[in-house]
């Protein structure tokens, strides 16, 4: 995949995020600044890049993909703000910056997360698409974000934290299918919906996205063991410290790396029918597997 | 207004909320039970009743109004869960029951609130209405819930807490126009949108809703001074203790009661053109002004 295409999409996404967020000087300033802190200070933009890659494969227009990408990135950003709170993962560092509750305060962090979630749906409701597609995008995102998706996965993760030994590998994969998988699958699906993909294309892309979501998490767990806090931009070694269920803890480093390789094969199988049109999705899959942060 | 009509709507709403929420025994159980705790253990159902009253005035069907009412009540319920958190208002009692973070824990309360917000938009995306109306409802609710509405008002409230003397009456009314007013106006508007109300009807109903929202808050402030914790189901006297800006603190009890009476007149003026069709909205206005909890 030509890197310039991903870089161009990333620029579009950053500009669209900046445009969607309230200005830093409008009242109430602490809330608006906390929202901007949560979204604009870095991030890989993995989910909106998946929206663009999947959508452009399906022939969607870039403005619609910007809106869908912004919405899903806002949901992702809000979830990080809340996950970092003292009552949750209690993290002080994210993307090499103080987390929102450290830079502001806990109450503002809770509210900023809440407002980012609302903004995601507001942006999507105003996307330049026909009403039927907008409703389908809204339903996809809301369902992936809620108790049957991301929030449910985070609840399972909380229950397993400090009790890492109680999950088996199937339960751990289920946890991550909800916690990170649901939103990654939603990203790929939303892009495809913007391009009015047919049933077969949606199903193949969903197989790719499910494998990618899991690969992303396996790599995350490996990085927490062997990564460098400096490069990661967050504290390494926290999983073991908190006795979290992780792939390395459950099946070891070697088997975790082997699982990653399997998932790479699953992604390629799912994308094969699309040929060269899937180059961007392939490149994003590779990045998820090889990333060092 | 015949009370039986309001009671019948309340029964519909409670049944629709129960139906929309995840079951208490499905995994992850603590999350689902916390969500149900937040929504099903009482509450006046003011906002969904406004949806039904406004919608039936405009000729909307009851199933669509159930969906819109559920969505707005879920947003209201999530906001209470987060507002009660230790980092926010730190309340242990709500509707005569332990608050969610007391009955469960803080992390579960944060997640339950987040998941309730997602569920609100999911329910609305699936409402039995044409796509265009659904998009308009989604946009209305998202915009009322976010930084330009409820979350923004809560942020202004946090900034003023412990510094009650710094707001003037205009700033206090602006704070409440966002914090409680935005969602109440959204409720009335969403009902009217379900019935495809015309521009003039929407404008008149919005004048009613803006007055009602403010009246609701003035009454809330009065109750905090003169109310009974037992009847209120929450701790009375907290505003003064936290040095919050309130109507009684700023203009006194007498002037606060006079402001309530003015708002009653504003409501009646806005509803006059609808004649007897507005009986339910009138009754809800009276209840907001006379309630003792």
XYZ file of C-alpha atoms in Angstrom:
586
model
C 0.000 0.000 0.000
C 1.340 3.402 -0.889
C 1.992 5.171 2.425
C 1.079 8.569 0.899
C -2.571 7.446 0.644
C -2.733 6.599 4.358
C -0.959 9.859 5.212
C -3.444 11.826 3.090
C -6.387 10.141 4.806
C -4.814 10.812 8.197
C -4.546 14.499 7.339
C -8.209 14.601 6.267
C -9.239 12.856 9.487
C -7.252 15.204 11.706
C -8.753 18.207 9.938
C -12.270 16.767 10.240
C -11.782 16.053 13.961
C -10.535 19.582 14.564
C -13.549 20.916 12.673
C -16.051 18.746 14.599
C -14.781 19.645 18.079
C -15.902 22.785 19.930
C -13.352 25.614 19.920
C -10.933 25.913 22.846
C -12.066 29.407 23.771
C -15.837 28.929 23.755
C -17.611 28.486 27.105
C -17.393 26.180 28.999
C -13.670 26.271 28.283
C -12.397 23.484 30.583
C -14.892 21.028 29.068
C -14.061 21.985 25.494
C -10.320 21.937 26.118
C -10.543 18.554 27.821
C -12.466 17.192 24.813
C -9.796 18.535 22.460
C -6.997 17.167 24.662
C -8.622 13.731 24.475
C -8.837 13.733 20.686
C -6.235 15.989 19.115
C -3.007 15.116 20.945
C -2.005 12.179 18.795
C -3.402 8.738 18.234
C -2.891 6.313 15.387
C -6.343 7.051 13.865
C -6.584 3.317 13.186
C -10.398 3.251 13.198
C -11.023 6.206 10.872
C -8.276 4.897 8.553
C -10.186 1.605 8.447
C -13.354 3.550 7.581
C -11.563 5.242 4.685
C -9.842 2.075 3.490
C -12.989 -0.011 3.615
C -15.178 2.756 2.214
C -12.919 3.660 -0.685
C -12.734 -0.041 -1.621
C -16.552 0.073 -1.822
C -16.678 3.317 -3.800
C -17.835 5.685 -1.032
C -17.191 9.428 -1.209
C -14.516 10.898 1.074
C -16.763 13.456 2.843
C -19.121 10.743 4.086
C -16.134 8.677 5.213
C -14.736 11.675 7.084
C -17.987 11.932 9.072
C -18.104 8.220 9.840
C -14.404 8.233 10.734
C -14.780 11.232 13.033
C -17.739 9.615 14.806
C -15.911 6.388 15.490
C -12.713 8.144 16.587
C -14.730 10.284 19.028
C -16.220 7.133 20.565
C -12.755 5.582 20.779
C -11.326 8.741 22.371
C -14.138 8.974 24.945
C -13.566 5.350 25.922
C -9.865 6.028 26.552
C -10.683 9.038 28.741
C -13.019 6.948 30.892
C -10.750 3.868 30.921
C -7.872 6.001 32.214
C -9.865 7.263 35.233
C -8.649 6.340 38.730
C -11.706 4.116 39.280
C -10.887 2.216 36.068
C -7.286 1.616 34.852
C -5.861 4.613 36.721
C -3.434 5.685 34.013
C -1.536 8.973 34.156
C 0.045 8.807 30.704
C -1.522 8.347 27.273
C 0.121 9.022 23.910
C 3.030 10.538 25.828
C 0.741 13.158 27.398
C -0.962 13.434 30.780
C -4.366 11.736 30.681
C -7.417 14.015 30.732
C -8.193 13.632 34.450
C -4.553 14.466 35.246
C -4.426 17.488 32.917
C -7.861 18.699 34.126
C -9.730 16.858 36.887
C -11.839 13.740 37.250
C -15.209 15.452 36.957
C -14.143 17.228 33.770
C -12.755 13.974 32.368
C -16.044 12.158 33.013
C -18.014 14.969 31.367
C -15.621 15.334 28.435
C -15.990 11.618 27.713
C -19.764 11.880 27.915
C -19.840 14.891 25.598
C -17.517 13.206 23.081
C -19.912 10.272 22.871
C -22.859 12.600 22.206
C -20.825 14.484 19.606
C -20.072 11.241 17.765
C -23.774 10.633 17.180
C -24.410 14.268 16.339
C -21.724 14.193 13.639
C -23.104 10.972 12.210
C -26.669 12.300 12.168
C -25.385 15.168 9.998
C -23.268 13.055 7.617
C -23.618 13.821 3.873
C -25.483 10.588 3.123
C -29.087 9.599 2.496
C -31.210 9.172 5.620
C -31.382 5.386 5.396
C -27.594 5.005 5.363
C -27.246 7.458 8.226
C -29.693 5.451 10.344
C -27.766 2.260 9.558
C -24.449 3.911 10.523
C -25.951 5.266 13.749
C -27.335 1.868 14.652
C -23.998 0.172 13.888
C -21.979 2.584 15.993
C -24.413 2.681 18.940
C -24.616 -1.070 19.082
C -20.816 -1.505 18.879
C -20.219 1.102 21.588
C -22.724 -0.149 24.166
C -23.283 -3.005 26.591
C -23.247 -5.580 23.786
C -19.925 -4.209 22.514
C -17.186 -1.963 23.869
C -18.732 -1.167 27.282
C -19.608 -4.821 27.816
C -16.034 -5.836 27.002
C -14.633 -3.268 29.393
C -16.951 -4.625 32.116
C -15.664 -8.156 31.462
C -12.116 -6.809 31.596
C -12.750 -5.133 34.960
C -14.171 -8.372 36.330
C -11.059 -10.277 35.179
C -8.513 -7.707 36.415
C -6.758 -8.853 39.571
C -7.998 -12.316 38.782
C -6.074 -12.994 35.583
C -6.059 -16.745 36.039
C -9.819 -17.151 35.954
C -10.286 -16.720 32.184
C -9.558 -19.341 29.577
C -8.435 -18.390 26.082
C -11.970 -18.537 24.644
C -13.244 -16.169 27.348
C -10.300 -13.837 26.741
C -10.976 -13.766 22.994
C -14.660 -13.061 23.707
C -13.695 -10.208 26.036
C -11.558 -8.611 23.344
C -14.106 -9.275 20.604
C -16.299 -6.911 22.612
C -13.789 -4.492 24.134
C -11.761 -3.601 21.029
C -13.184 -5.877 18.340
C -16.678 -4.410 18.220
C -15.498 -0.896 17.381
C -12.932 -2.093 14.818
C -15.599 -4.188 13.100
C -17.954 -1.213 13.222
C -15.295 0.956 11.540
C -14.868 -1.448 8.626
C -18.641 -1.963 8.341
C -19.405 1.753 8.462
C -16.969 2.458 5.637
C -18.564 -0.295 3.572
C -22.086 0.949 4.349
C -21.108 4.411 3.098
C -20.283 2.708 -0.218
C -23.494 0.629 -0.184
C -21.545 -2.631 -0.183
C -23.544 -5.779 -0.893
C -24.103 -8.612 1.574
C -21.136 -10.709 0.410
C -18.691 -7.816 0.570
C -19.951 -6.868 4.057
C -19.483 -10.461 5.241
C -15.936 -10.780 3.843
C -14.912 -7.420 5.248
C -16.340 -8.421 8.615
C -14.177 -11.576 8.664
C -11.155 -9.364 7.978
C -12.185 -6.909 10.701
C -12.787 -9.599 13.328
C -9.304 -11.043 12.718
C -7.767 -7.571 12.715
C -9.449 -6.637 16.004
C -8.101 -9.696 17.733
C -4.644 -9.250 16.187
C -4.594 -5.678 17.405
C -5.227 -6.845 20.971
C -2.716 -9.707 20.884
C -0.095 -7.217 19.697
C -1.174 -4.821 22.469
C -0.615 -7.517 25.077
C 2.798 -8.394 23.607
C 3.802 -4.731 23.615
C 2.855 -4.415 27.268
C 5.411 -7.146 28.025
C 8.226 -6.268 25.625
C 7.464 -2.657 24.724
C 9.129 0.559 25.806
C 7.012 3.106 27.747
C 8.853 5.861 25.913
C 7.851 4.572 22.465
C 4.416 3.376 23.601
C 3.535 6.754 25.097
C 1.907 4.915 27.984
C 3.092 2.866 30.927
C 4.389 -0.597 29.903
C 4.166 -3.580 32.242
C 0.799 -2.550 33.704
C -1.000 -5.755 32.716
C 1.224 -8.031 34.808
C 1.227 -5.534 37.658
C -2.598 -5.535 37.699
C -2.764 -9.324 37.159
C -4.780 -8.848 33.974
C -5.722 -11.745 31.753
C -3.564 -11.364 28.616
C -2.565 -13.606 25.740
C 1.085 -13.859 26.905
C -0.061 -14.652 30.470
C -2.458 -17.340 29.290
C -0.625 -19.020 26.428
C 2.909 -17.574 26.563
C 4.829 -15.244 24.224
C 5.602 -17.868 21.596
C 2.006 -19.027 21.196
C 0.817 -15.401 21.186
C 3.145 -14.657 18.271
C 1.897 -17.769 16.492
C -1.716 -16.627 17.015
C -0.800 -13.293 15.410
C 0.558 -15.114 12.361
C -2.661 -17.158 12.076
C -4.738 -14.002 12.244
C -2.643 -12.480 9.446
C -3.564 -15.475 7.282
C -7.261 -15.097 8.149
C -7.139 -11.429 7.129
C -5.487 -12.238 3.823
C -8.053 -14.955 3.060
C -10.913 -12.553 3.707
C -9.371 -9.844 1.520
C -8.243 -12.101 -1.370
C -11.472 -11.675 -3.416
C -10.932 -7.904 -3.524
C -7.480 -8.191 -5.119
C -5.534 -4.947 -5.346
C -8.516 -2.886 -4.230
C -7.811 -4.110 -0.679
C -4.218 -2.819 -0.541
C -5.003 -0.209 2.097
C -6.826 -2.698 4.315
C -3.878 -5.104 3.931
C -1.425 -2.405 4.911
C -3.505 -1.501 7.988
C -3.581 -5.177 8.968
C 0.210 -5.370 8.715
C 0.566 -2.223 10.772
C -1.645 -3.649 13.544
C 0.517 -6.750 13.694
C 3.946 -5.108 13.435
C 3.399 -1.856 15.321
C 5.702 -0.938 18.200
C 3.241 1.427 19.896
C -55.932 16.741 32.516
C -57.266 13.298 33.305
C -54.670 11.611 35.514
C -55.509 8.187 34.029
C -53.958 9.270 30.710
C -50.657 10.184 32.365
C -50.727 6.945 34.375
C -51.347 4.930 31.213
C -48.427 6.626 29.456
C -46.237 6.015 32.495
C -47.076 2.313 32.360
C -46.215 2.178 28.638
C -42.935 3.956 29.295
C -41.941 1.660 32.143
C -42.715 -1.385 30.014
C -40.744 0.042 27.076
C -37.749 0.821 29.307
C -37.783 -2.694 30.752
C -37.947 -4.078 27.210
C -35.076 -1.899 25.939
C -32.651 -2.719 28.757
C -30.458 -5.841 28.736
C -31.690 -8.664 30.991
C -30.312 -8.893 34.541
C -28.927 -12.389 34.055
C -27.110 -11.931 30.748
C -23.322 -11.456 30.817
C -21.801 -9.125 31.927
C -24.245 -9.195 34.820
C -22.877 -6.366 37.013
C -23.002 -3.950 34.068
C -26.522 -4.949 33.057
C -27.812 -4.866 36.626
C -26.254 -1.458 37.212
C -27.949 -0.158 34.044
C -31.300 -1.520 35.237
C -30.742 -0.098 38.732
C -30.143 3.318 37.187
C -33.346 3.271 35.138
C -35.967 0.998 36.660
C -35.964 1.933 40.360
C -38.349 4.846 40.144
C -38.162 8.267 38.593
C -40.937 10.650 37.608
C -40.587 9.854 33.867
C -41.077 13.578 33.280
C -39.210 13.617 29.955
C -40.912 10.610 28.309
C -44.272 11.913 29.558
C -43.473 15.180 27.792
C -42.656 13.206 24.636
C -46.046 11.479 24.800
C -47.967 14.634 25.679
C -46.334 16.708 22.961
C -46.464 13.888 20.406
C -50.097 12.964 20.965
C -51.018 16.640 20.630
C -49.334 16.509 17.200
C -50.957 13.227 16.169
C -47.954 10.892 16.546
C -48.376 7.151 17.075
C -47.691 5.746 20.557
C -45.028 3.205 19.492
C -42.810 5.901 18.001
C -43.312 8.019 21.132
C -42.311 5.063 23.310
C -39.004 4.810 21.445
C -38.316 8.543 21.658
C -39.356 8.557 25.340
C -37.124 5.603 26.172
C -34.152 7.219 24.432
C -34.479 10.485 26.314
C -35.069 8.756 29.673
C -31.927 6.646 29.133
C -29.898 9.810 28.538
C -31.422 11.395 31.642
C -30.702 8.263 33.718
C -27.080 8.052 32.530
C -26.543 11.699 33.451
C -27.803 11.053 36.998
C -25.463 8.074 37.407
C -22.461 10.171 36.391
C -23.577 13.264 38.332
C -23.833 11.189 41.512
C -20.213 9.946 41.260
C -17.758 10.929 44.013
C -15.814 13.138 41.585
C -19.023 15.003 40.709
C -21.854 15.620 43.231
C -20.891 12.641 45.445
C -24.428 11.558 46.263
C -25.208 8.278 48.034
C -28.994 8.426 47.721
C -31.231 8.816 44.659
C -34.962 8.105 44.478
C -34.700 6.617 47.972
C -32.182 4.017 46.771
C -28.398 3.782 46.936
C -26.841 5.454 43.899
C -25.275 3.146 41.300
C -21.661 3.596 42.428
C -22.743 2.791 45.998
C -24.810 -0.266 45.029
C -22.058 -1.477 42.628
C -18.756 0.385 42.326
C -17.418 3.489 40.625
C -16.029 1.748 37.567
C -19.313 -0.065 36.967
C -21.236 3.181 37.440
C -19.087 4.977 34.855
C -19.530 2.125 32.366
C -23.251 1.740 33.032
C -23.744 5.436 32.305
C -21.705 5.147 29.116
C -23.662 2.102 27.962
C -27.006 3.770 28.737
C -26.045 6.677 26.504
C -25.160 4.315 23.632
C -28.405 2.411 24.162
C -30.407 5.622 23.874
C -29.112 6.202 20.351
C -29.500 2.539 19.431
C -33.171 2.595 20.452
C -33.770 5.784 18.508
C -32.044 4.410 15.400
C -34.543 1.529 15.503
C -37.670 3.621 16.154
C -40.754 2.799 14.020
C -40.519 6.008 12.000
C -39.314 6.947 8.526
C -35.553 7.396 8.194
C -35.705 11.176 7.874
C -37.592 11.585 11.158
C -35.236 9.188 12.908
C -32.223 11.207 11.770
C -33.875 14.391 13.011
C -34.643 12.808 16.406
C -31.084 11.486 16.696
C -29.655 14.882 15.879
C -31.971 16.596 18.385
C -31.097 14.234 21.223
C -27.341 14.153 20.539
C -27.155 17.911 20.363
C -29.204 18.373 23.589
C -27.098 15.817 25.476
C -23.639 17.092 24.520
C -21.270 19.970 25.180
C -23.761 22.500 23.810
C -26.481 21.162 26.114
C -26.615 18.947 29.179
C -22.875 18.183 29.516
C -22.021 21.842 28.973
C -24.493 22.861 31.678
C -23.060 20.343 34.103
C -19.567 21.721 33.387
C -20.803 25.256 34.145
C -22.415 23.932 37.332
C -19.153 22.304 38.456
C -17.294 25.555 37.835
C -19.843 27.450 39.957
C -19.989 24.929 42.826
C -18.127 26.124 45.894
C -18.231 29.565 44.377
C -21.981 30.203 44.473
C -21.610 33.960 44.666
C -19.844 34.360 41.344
C -22.898 33.855 39.090
C -25.561 36.437 38.406
C -29.134 35.440 37.676
C -28.667 35.541 33.894
C -25.666 33.216 34.139
C -27.622 30.901 36.446
C -30.539 30.757 34.012
C -28.106 30.047 31.164
C -26.522 27.239 33.183
C -29.914 25.623 33.755
C -31.061 26.221 30.181
C -28.209 23.872 29.275
C -28.074 21.500 32.236
C -31.761 20.572 32.502
C -33.452 22.787 29.917
C -31.816 21.300 26.830
C -33.107 17.787 27.490
C -36.603 18.963 28.454
C -36.822 21.017 25.266
C -35.534 18.023 23.317
C -38.283 15.849 24.849
C -41.046 18.206 23.748
C -39.469 18.682 20.320
C -38.941 14.969 19.764
C -42.590 14.230 20.511
C -43.646 16.953 18.084
C -41.229 15.689 15.402
C -42.763 12.202 15.699
C -46.075 13.867 14.767
C -44.498 15.910 11.939
C -45.473 19.191 13.614
C -45.142 22.313 11.476
C -42.750 25.177 12.154
C -45.245 27.284 14.131
C -46.269 24.417 16.389
C -42.608 23.516 17.004
C -41.847 27.131 17.939
C -44.802 27.445 20.340
C -44.044 24.117 21.974
C -40.421 25.170 22.368
C -41.476 28.334 24.241
C -43.529 26.136 26.559
C -40.619 23.715 27.036
C -38.062 26.445 27.755
C -40.315 27.895 30.484
C -41.031 24.444 31.864
C -37.331 23.550 32.021
C -36.518 26.646 34.000
C -39.557 26.199 36.280
C -38.470 22.650 36.956
C -35.069 23.858 38.136
C -36.393 26.739 40.252
C -38.695 24.245 41.983
C -35.727 21.892 42.437
C -33.748 24.625 44.154
C -36.716 25.503 46.403
C -37.163 21.854 47.344
C -33.531 21.579 48.305
C -34.142 24.340 50.868
C -37.609 23.465 52.152
C -37.998 19.816 51.100
C -37.850 16.649 53.147
C -35.089 14.113 52.289
C -37.568 11.349 53.052
C -40.085 12.580 50.467
C -37.414 13.750 48.002
C -35.649 10.389 48.025
C -32.358 12.262 47.978
C -30.389 14.366 50.421
C -31.943 17.822 50.990
C -29.817 20.840 51.888
C -26.887 19.796 49.704
C -26.887 22.959 47.598
C -26.193 25.281 50.531
C -23.670 22.844 51.974
C -21.755 22.823 48.665
C -22.194 26.585 48.194
C -23.972 26.058 44.882
C -25.479 28.906 42.923
C -29.262 28.488 43.270
C -32.279 30.694 42.699
C -33.060 31.002 46.445
C -29.401 31.836 47.192
C -29.289 34.497 44.477
C -32.700 36.141 44.652
C -34.297 34.716 47.817
C -37.243 32.366 48.393
C -39.942 34.953 47.735
C -38.550 36.087 44.392
C -37.930 32.461 43.394
C -41.607 31.677 44.011
C -42.580 34.761 42.006
C -40.343 33.605 39.135
C -42.142 30.256 39.189
C -45.492 32.026 38.849
C -44.186 34.048 35.882
C -42.995 30.884 34.192
C -46.449 29.335 34.668
C -47.911 32.289 32.776
C -45.335 31.884 29.976
C -46.237 28.214 29.633
C -49.943 28.977 29.443
C -49.398 31.668 26.794
C -47.404 29.253 24.650
C -50.043 26.531 24.953
C -53.123 28.740 24.500
C -53.336 28.254 20.698
C -53.662 24.490 21.159
C -56.746 24.775 23.388
C -57.867 21.539 25.005
C -55.399 19.467 22.989
C -52.681 20.756 25.335
C -54.293 19.502 28.553
C -51.587 16.921 29.192
C -48.767 19.437 28.646
C -50.586 21.857 30.987
C -50.893 19.195 33.645
C -47.176 18.325 33.349
C -46.334 22.018 33.706
C -48.403 22.220 36.898
C -46.747 19.124 38.251
C -43.277 20.579 37.663
C -44.233 23.700 39.576
C -46.119 22.067 42.471
C -44.165 18.844 42.958
C -42.781 17.985 46.386
C -40.075 15.623 45.116
